[in-house]
Coordinates of C-alpha atoms (C1' of nucleotides) in Angstrom, one line a residue:
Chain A
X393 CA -5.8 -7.8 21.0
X394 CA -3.2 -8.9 23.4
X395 CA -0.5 -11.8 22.4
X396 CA -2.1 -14.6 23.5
X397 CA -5.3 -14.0 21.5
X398 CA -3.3 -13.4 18.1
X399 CA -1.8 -16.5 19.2
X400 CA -5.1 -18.9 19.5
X401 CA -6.1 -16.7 16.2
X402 CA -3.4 -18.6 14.4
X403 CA -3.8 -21.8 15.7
X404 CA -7.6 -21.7 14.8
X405 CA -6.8 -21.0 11.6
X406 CA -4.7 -23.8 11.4
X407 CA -1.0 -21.8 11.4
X408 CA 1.9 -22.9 13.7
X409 CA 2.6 -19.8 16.6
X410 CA 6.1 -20.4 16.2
X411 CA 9.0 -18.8 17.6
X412 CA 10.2 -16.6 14.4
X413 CA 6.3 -15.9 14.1
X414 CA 5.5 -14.6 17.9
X415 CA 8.5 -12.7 17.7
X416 CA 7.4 -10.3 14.8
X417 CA 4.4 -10.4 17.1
X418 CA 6.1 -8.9 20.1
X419 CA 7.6 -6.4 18.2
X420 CA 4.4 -4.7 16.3
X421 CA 2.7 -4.7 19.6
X422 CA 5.7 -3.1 21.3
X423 CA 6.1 -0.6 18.6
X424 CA 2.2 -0.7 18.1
X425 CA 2.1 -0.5 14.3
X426 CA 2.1 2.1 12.0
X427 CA 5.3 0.6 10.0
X428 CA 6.7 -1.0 7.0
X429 CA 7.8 -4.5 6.9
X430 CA 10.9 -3.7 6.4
X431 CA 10.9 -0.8 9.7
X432 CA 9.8 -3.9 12.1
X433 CA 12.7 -6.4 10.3
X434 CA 15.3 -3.5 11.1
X435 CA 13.9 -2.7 15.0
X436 CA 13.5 -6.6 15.6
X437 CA 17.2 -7.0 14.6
X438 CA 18.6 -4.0 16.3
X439 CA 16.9 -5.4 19.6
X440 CA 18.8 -8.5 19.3
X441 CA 16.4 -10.8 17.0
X442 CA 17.6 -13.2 14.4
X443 CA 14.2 -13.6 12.8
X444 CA 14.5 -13.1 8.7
X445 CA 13.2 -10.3 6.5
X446 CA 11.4 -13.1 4.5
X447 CA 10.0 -14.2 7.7
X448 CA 8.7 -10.9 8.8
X449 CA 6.9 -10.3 5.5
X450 CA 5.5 -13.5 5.4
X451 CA 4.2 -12.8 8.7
X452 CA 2.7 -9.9 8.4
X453 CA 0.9 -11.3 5.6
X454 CA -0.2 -14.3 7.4
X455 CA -1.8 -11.5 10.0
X456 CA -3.2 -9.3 7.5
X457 CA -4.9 -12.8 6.0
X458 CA -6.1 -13.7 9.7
X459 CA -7.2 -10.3 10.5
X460 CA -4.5 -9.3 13.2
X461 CA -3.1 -6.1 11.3
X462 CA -4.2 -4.2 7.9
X463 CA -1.7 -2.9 4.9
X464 CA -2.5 0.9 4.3
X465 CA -0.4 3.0 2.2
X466 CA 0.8 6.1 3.5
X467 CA 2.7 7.2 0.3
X468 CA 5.9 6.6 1.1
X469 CA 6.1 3.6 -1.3
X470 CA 5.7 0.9 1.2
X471 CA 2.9 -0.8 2.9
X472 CA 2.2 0.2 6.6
X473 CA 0.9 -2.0 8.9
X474 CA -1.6 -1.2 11.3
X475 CA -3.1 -3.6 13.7
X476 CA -6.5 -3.9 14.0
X477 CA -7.5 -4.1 17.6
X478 CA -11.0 -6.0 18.7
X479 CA -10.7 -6.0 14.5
X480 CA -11.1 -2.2 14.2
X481 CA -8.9 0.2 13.6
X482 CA -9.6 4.5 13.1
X483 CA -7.4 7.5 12.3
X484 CA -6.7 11.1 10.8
X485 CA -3.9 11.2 8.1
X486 CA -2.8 14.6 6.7
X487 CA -2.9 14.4 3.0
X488 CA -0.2 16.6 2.8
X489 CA 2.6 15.0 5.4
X490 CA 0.8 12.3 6.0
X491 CA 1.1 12.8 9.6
X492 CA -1.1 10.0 11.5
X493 CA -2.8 10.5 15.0
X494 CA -5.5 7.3 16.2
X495 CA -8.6 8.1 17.6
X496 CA -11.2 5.3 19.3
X497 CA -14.5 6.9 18.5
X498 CA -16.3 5.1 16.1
X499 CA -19.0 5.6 14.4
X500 CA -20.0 2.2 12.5
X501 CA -23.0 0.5 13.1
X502 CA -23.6 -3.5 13.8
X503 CA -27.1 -2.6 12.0
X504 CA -24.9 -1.3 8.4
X505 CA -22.5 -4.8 9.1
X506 CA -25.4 -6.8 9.1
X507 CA -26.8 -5.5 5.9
X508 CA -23.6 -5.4 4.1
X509 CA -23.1 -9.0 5.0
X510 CA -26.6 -10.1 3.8
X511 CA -26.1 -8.6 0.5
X512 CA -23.0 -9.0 -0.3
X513 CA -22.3 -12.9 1.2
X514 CA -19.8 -11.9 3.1
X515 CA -18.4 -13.0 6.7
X516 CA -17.5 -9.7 8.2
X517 CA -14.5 -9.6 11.1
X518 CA -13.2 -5.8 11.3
X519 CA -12.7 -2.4 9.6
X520 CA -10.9 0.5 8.8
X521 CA -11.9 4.3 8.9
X522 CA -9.1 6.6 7.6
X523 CA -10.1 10.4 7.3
X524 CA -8.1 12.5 5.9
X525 CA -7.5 16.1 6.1
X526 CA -4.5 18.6 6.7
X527 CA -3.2 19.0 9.8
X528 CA -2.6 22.1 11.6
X529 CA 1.1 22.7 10.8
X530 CA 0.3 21.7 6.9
X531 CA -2.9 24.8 6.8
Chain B
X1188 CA -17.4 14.1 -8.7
X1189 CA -16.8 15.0 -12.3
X1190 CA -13.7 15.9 -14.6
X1191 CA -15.0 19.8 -14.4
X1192 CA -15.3 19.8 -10.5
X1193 CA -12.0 17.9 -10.2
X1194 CA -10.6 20.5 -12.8
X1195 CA -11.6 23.5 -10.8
X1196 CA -10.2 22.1 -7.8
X1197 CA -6.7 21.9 -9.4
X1198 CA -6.9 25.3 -9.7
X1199 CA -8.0 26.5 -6.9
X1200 CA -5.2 24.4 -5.2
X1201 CA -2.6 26.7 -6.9
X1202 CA -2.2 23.5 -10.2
X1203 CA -2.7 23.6 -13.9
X1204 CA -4.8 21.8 -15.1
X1205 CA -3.1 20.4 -18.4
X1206 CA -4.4 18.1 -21.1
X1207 CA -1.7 15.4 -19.6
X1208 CA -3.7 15.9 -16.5
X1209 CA -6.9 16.2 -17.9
X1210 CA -6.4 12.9 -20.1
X1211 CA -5.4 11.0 -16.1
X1212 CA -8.5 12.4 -14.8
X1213 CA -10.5 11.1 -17.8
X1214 CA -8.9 7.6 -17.7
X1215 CA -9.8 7.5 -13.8
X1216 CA -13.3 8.5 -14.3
X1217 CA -13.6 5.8 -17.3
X1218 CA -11.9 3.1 -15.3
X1219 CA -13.6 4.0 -11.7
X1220 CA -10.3 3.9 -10.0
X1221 CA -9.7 1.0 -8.3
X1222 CA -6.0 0.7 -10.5
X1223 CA -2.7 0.6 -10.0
X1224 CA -0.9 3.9 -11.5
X1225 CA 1.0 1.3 -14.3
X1226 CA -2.4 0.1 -14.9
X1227 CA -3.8 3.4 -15.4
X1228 CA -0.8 4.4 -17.1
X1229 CA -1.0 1.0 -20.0
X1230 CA -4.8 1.4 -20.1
X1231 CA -4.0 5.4 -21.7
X1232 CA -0.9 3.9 -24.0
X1233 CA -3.3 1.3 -24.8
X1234 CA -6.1 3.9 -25.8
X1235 CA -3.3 5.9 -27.6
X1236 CA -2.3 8.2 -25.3
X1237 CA 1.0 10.3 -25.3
X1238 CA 1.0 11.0 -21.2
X1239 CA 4.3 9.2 -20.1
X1240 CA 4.3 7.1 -17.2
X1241 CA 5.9 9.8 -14.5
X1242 CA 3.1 12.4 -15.7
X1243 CA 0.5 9.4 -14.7
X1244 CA 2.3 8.5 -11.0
X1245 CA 2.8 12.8 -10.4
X1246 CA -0.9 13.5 -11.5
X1247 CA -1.7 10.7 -8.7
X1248 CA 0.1 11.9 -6.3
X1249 CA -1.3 15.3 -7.0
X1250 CA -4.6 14.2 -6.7
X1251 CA -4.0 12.4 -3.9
X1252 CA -2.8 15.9 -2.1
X1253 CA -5.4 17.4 -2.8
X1254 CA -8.3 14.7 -1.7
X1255 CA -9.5 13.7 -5.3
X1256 CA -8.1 10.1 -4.8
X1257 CA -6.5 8.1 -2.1
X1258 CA -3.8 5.4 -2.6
X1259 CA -4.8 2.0 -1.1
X1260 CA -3.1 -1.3 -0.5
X1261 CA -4.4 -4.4 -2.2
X1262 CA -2.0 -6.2 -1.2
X1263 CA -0.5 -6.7 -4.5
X1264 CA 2.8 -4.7 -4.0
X1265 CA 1.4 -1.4 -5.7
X1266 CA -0.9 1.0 -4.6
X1267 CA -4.7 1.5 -5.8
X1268 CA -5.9 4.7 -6.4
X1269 CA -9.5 5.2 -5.4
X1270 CA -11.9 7.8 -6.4
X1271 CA -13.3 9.7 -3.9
X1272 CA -16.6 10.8 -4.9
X1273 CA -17.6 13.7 -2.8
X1274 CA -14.5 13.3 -0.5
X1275 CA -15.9 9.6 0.4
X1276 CA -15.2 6.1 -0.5
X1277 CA -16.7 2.7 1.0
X1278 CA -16.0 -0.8 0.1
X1279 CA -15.9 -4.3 1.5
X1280 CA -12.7 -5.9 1.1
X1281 CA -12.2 -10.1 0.9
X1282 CA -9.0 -10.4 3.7
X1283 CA -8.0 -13.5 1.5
X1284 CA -8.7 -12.8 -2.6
X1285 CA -8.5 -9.1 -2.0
X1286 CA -12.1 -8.7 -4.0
X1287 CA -13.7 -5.1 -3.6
X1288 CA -17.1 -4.3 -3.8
X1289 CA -18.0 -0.8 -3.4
X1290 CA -21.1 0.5 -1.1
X1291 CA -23.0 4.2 -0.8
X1292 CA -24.2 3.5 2.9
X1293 CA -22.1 5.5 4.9
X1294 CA -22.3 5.9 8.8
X1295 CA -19.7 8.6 9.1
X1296 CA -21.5 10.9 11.5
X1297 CA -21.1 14.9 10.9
X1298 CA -20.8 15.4 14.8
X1299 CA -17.7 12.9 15.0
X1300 CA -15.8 14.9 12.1
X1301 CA -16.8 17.9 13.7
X1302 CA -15.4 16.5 17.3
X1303 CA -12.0 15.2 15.4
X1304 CA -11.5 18.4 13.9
X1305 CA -11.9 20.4 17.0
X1306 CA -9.9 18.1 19.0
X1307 CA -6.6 17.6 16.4
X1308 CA -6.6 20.6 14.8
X1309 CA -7.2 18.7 11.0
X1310 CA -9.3 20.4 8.2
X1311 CA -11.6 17.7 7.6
X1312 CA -12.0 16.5 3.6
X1313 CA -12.9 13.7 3.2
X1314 CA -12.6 9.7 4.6
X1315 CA -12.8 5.7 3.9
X1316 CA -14.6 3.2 5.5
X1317 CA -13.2 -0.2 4.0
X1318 CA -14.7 -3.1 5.9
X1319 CA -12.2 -6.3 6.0
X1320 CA -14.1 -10.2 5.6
X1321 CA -14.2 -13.1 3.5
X1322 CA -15.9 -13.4 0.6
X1323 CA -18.7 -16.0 -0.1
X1324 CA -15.8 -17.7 -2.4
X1325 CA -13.4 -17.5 0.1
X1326 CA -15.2 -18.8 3.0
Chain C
dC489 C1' 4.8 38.5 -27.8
dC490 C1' 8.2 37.4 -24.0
dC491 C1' 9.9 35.4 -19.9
dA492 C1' 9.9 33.1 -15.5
dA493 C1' 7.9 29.3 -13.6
dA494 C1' 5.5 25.1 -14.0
dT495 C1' 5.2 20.8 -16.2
dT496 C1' 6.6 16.9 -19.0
dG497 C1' 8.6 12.5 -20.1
dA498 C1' 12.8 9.7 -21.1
dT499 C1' 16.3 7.5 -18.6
dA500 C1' 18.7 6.1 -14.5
dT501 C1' 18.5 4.8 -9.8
dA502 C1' 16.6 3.2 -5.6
dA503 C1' 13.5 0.9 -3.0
dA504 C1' 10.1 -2.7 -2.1
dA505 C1' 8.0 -7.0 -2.8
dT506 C1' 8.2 -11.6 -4.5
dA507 C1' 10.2 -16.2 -6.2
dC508 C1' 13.0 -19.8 -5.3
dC509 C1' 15.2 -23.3 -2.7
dA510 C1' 17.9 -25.9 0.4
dG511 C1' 17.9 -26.5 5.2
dT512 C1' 15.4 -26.7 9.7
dA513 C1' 11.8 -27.3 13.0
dT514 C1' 7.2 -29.1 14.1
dG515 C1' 3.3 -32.0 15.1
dG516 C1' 1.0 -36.4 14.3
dC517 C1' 1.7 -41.0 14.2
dT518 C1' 3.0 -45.6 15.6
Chain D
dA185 C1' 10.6 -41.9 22.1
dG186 C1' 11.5 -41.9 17.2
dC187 C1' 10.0 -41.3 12.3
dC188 C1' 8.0 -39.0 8.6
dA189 C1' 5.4 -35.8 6.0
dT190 C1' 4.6 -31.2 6.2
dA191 C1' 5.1 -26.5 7.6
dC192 C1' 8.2 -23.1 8.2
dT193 C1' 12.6 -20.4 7.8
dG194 C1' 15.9 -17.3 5.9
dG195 C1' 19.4 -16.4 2.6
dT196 C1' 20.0 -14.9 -2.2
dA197 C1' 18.4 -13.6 -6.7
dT198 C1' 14.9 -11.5 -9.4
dT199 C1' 11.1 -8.8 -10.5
dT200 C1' 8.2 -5.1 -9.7
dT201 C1' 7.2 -0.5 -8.1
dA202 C1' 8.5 4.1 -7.0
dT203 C1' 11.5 8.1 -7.1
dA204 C1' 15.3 11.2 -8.6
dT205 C1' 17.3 13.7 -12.3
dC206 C1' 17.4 16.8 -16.0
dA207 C1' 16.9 18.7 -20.6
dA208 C1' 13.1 20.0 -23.4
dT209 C1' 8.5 21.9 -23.6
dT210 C1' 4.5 24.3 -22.4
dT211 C1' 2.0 27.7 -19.8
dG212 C1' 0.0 32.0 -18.1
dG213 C1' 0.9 36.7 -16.6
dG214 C1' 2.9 41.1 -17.8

DNA sequence: CCCAAATTGATATAAAATACCAGTATGGCT
DNA sequence: AGCCATACTGGTATTTTATATCAATTTGGG
């Protein structure tokens, strides 16, 4: 999902692509998620931006309600934000550092999304895997 | 999983398992996770229970470690604890009202954890699959 | 039974998220 | 183009959530 996209995302569901908003934008696909709210507020104004912590927040909320990024919570108190490319996102956390490493494979079926979306009414647009085990330098 | 299996696996993990513990692992069985820990924790006080409120986020944490539960975000500012019965979890997740509905259906192939584990070194326990939509309310 | 180590829980502190609100920018309208 | 209602912004204050600290207590091995 490239800028342009999460742009005509917002617009379709009827939010402005303003500056303040395309900014916060820029910076979780530069950075590439994987942050706190408040990480991406402190990156965006050491590289120059005067966009608000409200903003950013409020943002990232507005993404997670459209379906651009997800909050998971890597137990470090605070929300991390992951985005959800083409709506799906996969990876390994440690349970013990919570080190985090991506992986593409994936192993969900259209025919298990069809059948969850019959029976339970709902409009399905992405997904999350998240496996967890310990990582070599926490056996 | 049950309060005995989750019992023995405290110990094998190096922990005691102490009635303060044991009374946390009750509550999540009654309640079938889902919570905040300050829900969980008012839930016990509320069912006259001693265990203070630090026992109840340490015993969550320590759970967490060791793959009984998993912290997730509901967008709500505190984390959920979810149960995972034999090391898995599944739900559907409304992007807007935040409603859950847990599934069994799982399409987490063996040959993929085995292929992860080979490739990043993890010792594979467990996983979620949380699927992201909008509720029949919602749409 | 005793002791070292683990655990507990109250309080204090820090960190994260939200509420509020006045000011600003935006898009639709004439 | 200019006006207006509405969406949005960003600062501060507040609330909520999570962690750190530490003395007291409990636990299991010897």
């Amino acid at each position: 999902m490239n800028k342009s996209q999460i742009k005509t995302k917002l617009t379709q569901h009827g939010h402005r692509p303003t500056a303040s908003r395309l900014e916060v934008v820029d910076a979780l696909l530069t950075y590439h998620g994987h942050m706190t709210a408040d990480d991406l507020f402190e990156k965006m104004r050491d590289g120059g931006s005067n966009v608000g912590r409200m903003t950013v927040f409020r943002t990232l909320d507005l993404l997670a309600e459209i379906g651009v990024v997800r909050p998971t919570y890597g137990g470090s108190g605070a929300a991390h934000f992951v985005l959800l490319e083409d709506g799906h996102h996969h990876h390994l956390v440690c349970m013990r550092c919570s080190t985090t490493v991506e992986f593409a494979e994936c192993s969900f079926a259209d025919e298990l999304s069809q059948q969850l979306a019959n029976q339970f009414k709902f409009r399905i647009e992405g997904h999350m895997l998240e496996i967890y085990g310990v990582c070599e330098s926490c056996q």
